[in-house]
XYZ file of C-alpha atoms in Angstrom:
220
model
C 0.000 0.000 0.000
C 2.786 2.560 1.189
C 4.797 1.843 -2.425
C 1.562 2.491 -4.136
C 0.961 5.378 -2.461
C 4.686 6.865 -3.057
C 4.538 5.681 -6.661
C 1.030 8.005 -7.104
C 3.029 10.660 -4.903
C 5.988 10.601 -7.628
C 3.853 10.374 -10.640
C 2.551 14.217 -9.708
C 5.851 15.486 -10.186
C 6.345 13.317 -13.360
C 2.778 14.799 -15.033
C 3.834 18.508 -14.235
C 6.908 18.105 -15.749
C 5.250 16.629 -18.818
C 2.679 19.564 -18.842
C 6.178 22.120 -19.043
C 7.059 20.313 -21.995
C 3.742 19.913 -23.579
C 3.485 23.858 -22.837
C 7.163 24.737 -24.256
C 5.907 22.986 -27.584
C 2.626 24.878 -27.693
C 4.465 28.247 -26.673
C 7.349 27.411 -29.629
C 4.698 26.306 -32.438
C 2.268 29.159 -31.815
C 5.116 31.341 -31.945
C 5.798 29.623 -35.313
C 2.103 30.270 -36.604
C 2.472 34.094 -35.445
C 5.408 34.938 -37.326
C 5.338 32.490 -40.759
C 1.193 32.536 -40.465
C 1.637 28.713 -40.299
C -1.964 27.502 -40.021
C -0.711 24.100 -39.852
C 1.213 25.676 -36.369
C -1.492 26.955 -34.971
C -4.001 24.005 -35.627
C -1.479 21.720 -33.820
C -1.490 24.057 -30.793
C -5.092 24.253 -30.691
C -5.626 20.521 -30.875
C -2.817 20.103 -28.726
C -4.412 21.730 -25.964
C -6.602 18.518 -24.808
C -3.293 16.834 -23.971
C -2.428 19.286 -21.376
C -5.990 19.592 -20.281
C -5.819 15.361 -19.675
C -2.749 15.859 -17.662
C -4.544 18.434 -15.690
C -7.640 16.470 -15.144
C -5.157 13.362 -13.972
C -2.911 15.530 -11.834
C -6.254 16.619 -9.940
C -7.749 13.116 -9.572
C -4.393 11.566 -7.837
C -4.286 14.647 -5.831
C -7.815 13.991 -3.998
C -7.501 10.431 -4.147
C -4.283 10.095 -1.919
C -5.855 13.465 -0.039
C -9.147 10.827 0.686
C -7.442 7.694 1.168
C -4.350 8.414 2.935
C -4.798 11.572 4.832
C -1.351 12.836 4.084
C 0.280 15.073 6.923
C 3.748 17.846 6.447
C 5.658 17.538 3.427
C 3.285 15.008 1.897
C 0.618 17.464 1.987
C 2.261 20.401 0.930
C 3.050 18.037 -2.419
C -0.104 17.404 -2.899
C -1.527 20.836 -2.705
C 1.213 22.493 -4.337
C 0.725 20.353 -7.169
C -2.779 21.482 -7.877
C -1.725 24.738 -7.618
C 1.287 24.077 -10.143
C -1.055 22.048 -12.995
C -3.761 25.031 -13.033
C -0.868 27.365 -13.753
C 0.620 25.104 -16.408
C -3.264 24.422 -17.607
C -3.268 27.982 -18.007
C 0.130 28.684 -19.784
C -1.754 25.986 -22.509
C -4.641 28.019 -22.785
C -2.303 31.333 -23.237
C -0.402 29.568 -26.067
C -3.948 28.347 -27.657
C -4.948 32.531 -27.774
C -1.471 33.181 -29.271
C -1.927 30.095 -32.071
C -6.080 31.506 -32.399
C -4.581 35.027 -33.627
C -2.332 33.884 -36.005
C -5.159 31.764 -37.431
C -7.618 34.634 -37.528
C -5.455 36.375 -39.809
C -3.913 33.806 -41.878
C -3.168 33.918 -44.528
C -1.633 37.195 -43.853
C 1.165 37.443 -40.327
C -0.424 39.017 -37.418
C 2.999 40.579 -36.485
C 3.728 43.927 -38.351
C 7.896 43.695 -38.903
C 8.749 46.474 -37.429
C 7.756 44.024 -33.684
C 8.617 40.711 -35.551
C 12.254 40.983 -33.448
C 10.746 41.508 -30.468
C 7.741 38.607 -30.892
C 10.269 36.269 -31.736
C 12.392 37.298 -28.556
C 9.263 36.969 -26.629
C 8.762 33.417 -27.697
C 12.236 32.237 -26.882
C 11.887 33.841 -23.055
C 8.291 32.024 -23.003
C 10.391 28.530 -23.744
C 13.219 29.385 -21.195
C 10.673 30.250 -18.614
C 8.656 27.161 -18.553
C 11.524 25.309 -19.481
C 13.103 26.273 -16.109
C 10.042 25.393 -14.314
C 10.419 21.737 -15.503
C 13.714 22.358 -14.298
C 12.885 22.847 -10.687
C 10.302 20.153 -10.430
C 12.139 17.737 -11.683
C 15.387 18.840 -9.372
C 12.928 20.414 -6.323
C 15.467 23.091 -6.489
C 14.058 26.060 -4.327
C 17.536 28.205 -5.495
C 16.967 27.746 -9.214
C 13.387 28.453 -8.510
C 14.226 32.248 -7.494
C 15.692 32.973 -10.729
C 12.506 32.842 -12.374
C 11.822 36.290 -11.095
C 14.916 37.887 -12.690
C 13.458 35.833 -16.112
C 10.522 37.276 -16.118
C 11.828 41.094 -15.234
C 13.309 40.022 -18.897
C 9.788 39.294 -20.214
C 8.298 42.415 -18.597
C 11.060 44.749 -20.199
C 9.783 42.843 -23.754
C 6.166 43.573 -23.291
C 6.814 47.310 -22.491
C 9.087 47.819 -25.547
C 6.860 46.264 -28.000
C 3.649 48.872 -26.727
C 6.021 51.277 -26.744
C 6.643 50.590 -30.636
C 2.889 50.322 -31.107
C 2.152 53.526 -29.345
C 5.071 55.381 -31.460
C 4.139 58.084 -33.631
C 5.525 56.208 -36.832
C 2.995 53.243 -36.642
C 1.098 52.893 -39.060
C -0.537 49.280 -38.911
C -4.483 49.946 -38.080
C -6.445 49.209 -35.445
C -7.008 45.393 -36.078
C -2.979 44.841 -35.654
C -2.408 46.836 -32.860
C -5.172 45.209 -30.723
C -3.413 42.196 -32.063
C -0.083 43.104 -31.002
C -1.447 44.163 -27.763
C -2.939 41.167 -26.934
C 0.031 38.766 -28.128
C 2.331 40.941 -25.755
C -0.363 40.388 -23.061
C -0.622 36.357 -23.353
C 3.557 36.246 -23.770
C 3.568 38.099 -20.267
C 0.833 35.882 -18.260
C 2.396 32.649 -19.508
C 5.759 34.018 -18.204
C 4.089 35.069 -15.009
C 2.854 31.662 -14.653
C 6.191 29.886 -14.354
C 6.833 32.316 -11.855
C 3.974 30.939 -10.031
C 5.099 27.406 -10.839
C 8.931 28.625 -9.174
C 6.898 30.124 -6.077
C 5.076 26.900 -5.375
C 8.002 24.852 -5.599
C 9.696 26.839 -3.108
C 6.694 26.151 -0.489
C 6.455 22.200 -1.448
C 10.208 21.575 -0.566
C 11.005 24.305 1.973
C 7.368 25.248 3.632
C 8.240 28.778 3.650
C 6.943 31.282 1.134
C 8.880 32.546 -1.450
C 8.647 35.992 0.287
C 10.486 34.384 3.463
C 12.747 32.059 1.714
C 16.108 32.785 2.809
C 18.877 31.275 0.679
C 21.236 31.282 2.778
C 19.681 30.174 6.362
C-alpha cells in the first residue's frame, strides 16, 4: 500500500513536468504560426491543448484520491496541494499559447505581427520557452535556489512587453487598429504565460522548503 501510495506521490511530479514540456511545444509552435502565419502551427497548438488539459484532469484526480485515502500530513501534503496549484498554472500557460496560435489563425493567410515588432515577438517566444523550461527544471530537481531565478526571467519578459507597446504607441505606426489590438494582446498572453512559471517557481519553493517565497532565505 505505502509503495503504491509513493509511486502516485511521484507520478505528480512526473505529469507537471510533462505539462512544461507539452506547454514549451505549444508556446514554440504558436510562436511559429504568429510569425510564418503557419496555419498548420497553430491548428497543432489548438488541438494540442486537450493533452495538457488530460494531464490536468489526472494531476487533480491523484491529488484527492491520496488526499481521501491516505490523509497525508507535512511535506506530503504540501506536495499534494502544491501540485494542484502548479497544474492550473501550467493548464493555463496551454490556454495562453492556444490565444497566441487563435490570432495567427484569424489572420492567416496574412502574419499578425507587423515587422517592425517581428524581433521583439520572436524574442518573446524564446523567453516564453526558457521560462517554462526552467520550471520543468525545478520540479524535476525540487530546487528552491533555481526556482528564485525565475523572477529575474521574467523582469526580462516584462522589459519585452513594455518595448513592443512602446513601438505600437510610437508616432511612426502605421498598422491599423485590427494589428495593434493584435499586437497588444500577443504581448499580453507572452507576459501571463511568463508570469505563470513564476507561479510554478513560487510553489516549488513552499512544497520543498514550507516557507513562502517571500520568506525564503537562501542562505539560512
Amino acid at each position: 500500500m505505502r509503495d503504491t501510495y509513493h509511486d502516485d506521490l511521484d507520478s505528480l511530479s512526473e505529469r507537471l513536468v510533462e505539462m512544461t514540456r507539452l506547454a514549451r511545444h505549444a508556446v514554440a509552435r504558436a510562436t511559429t504560426a504568429l510569425l510564418d502565419s503557419d496555419l498548420e502551427a497553430a491548428q497543432e497548438v489548438i488541438s494540442g491543448d486537450e493533452a495538457i488539459n488530460s494531464l490536468d484532469q489526472e494531476i487533480e484526480d491523484t491529488a484527492f484520491s491520496l488526499m481521501a485515502r491516505q490523509q497525508p500530513v507535512a511535506s506530503d501534503l504540501r506536495t499534494i496541494i502544491t501540485s494542484l496549484y502548479m497544474r492550473g498554472d501550467l493548464e493555463r500557460m496551454g490556454d495562453h499559447a492556444v490565444h497566441l496560435a487563435k490570432i495567427a489563425r484569424r489572420r492567416h493567410p496574412d502574419s499578425a505581427i507587423p515587422k517592425p515588432v517581428r524581433s521583439i515577438v520572436l524574442e518573446m517566444g524564446h523567453q516564453a520557452e526558457l521560462l517554462v523550461t526552467k520550471a520543468g527544471e525545478v520540479i524535476t530537481g525540487r530546487d528552491p535556489d533555481t526556482a528564485l531565478e525565475l523572477d529575474k526571467d521574467d523582469d526580462t519578459m516584462d522589459r519585452l512587453r513594455r518595448k513592443l507597446l512602446q513601438r505600437i504607441l510610437s508616432p511612426g505606426w502605421e498598422y491599423g487598429v485590427e494589428a495593434t489590438m493584435d499586437v497588444t494582446l500577443v504581448g499580453r498572453f507572452y507576459e501571463r504565460f511568463g508570469d505563470h512559471a513564476v507561479h510554478v517557481a513560487d510553489n516549488l519553493v513552499y512544497m520543498v522548503t514550507g516557507e513562502k517565497r517571500e520568506d525564503y532565505d537562501p542562505e539560512g
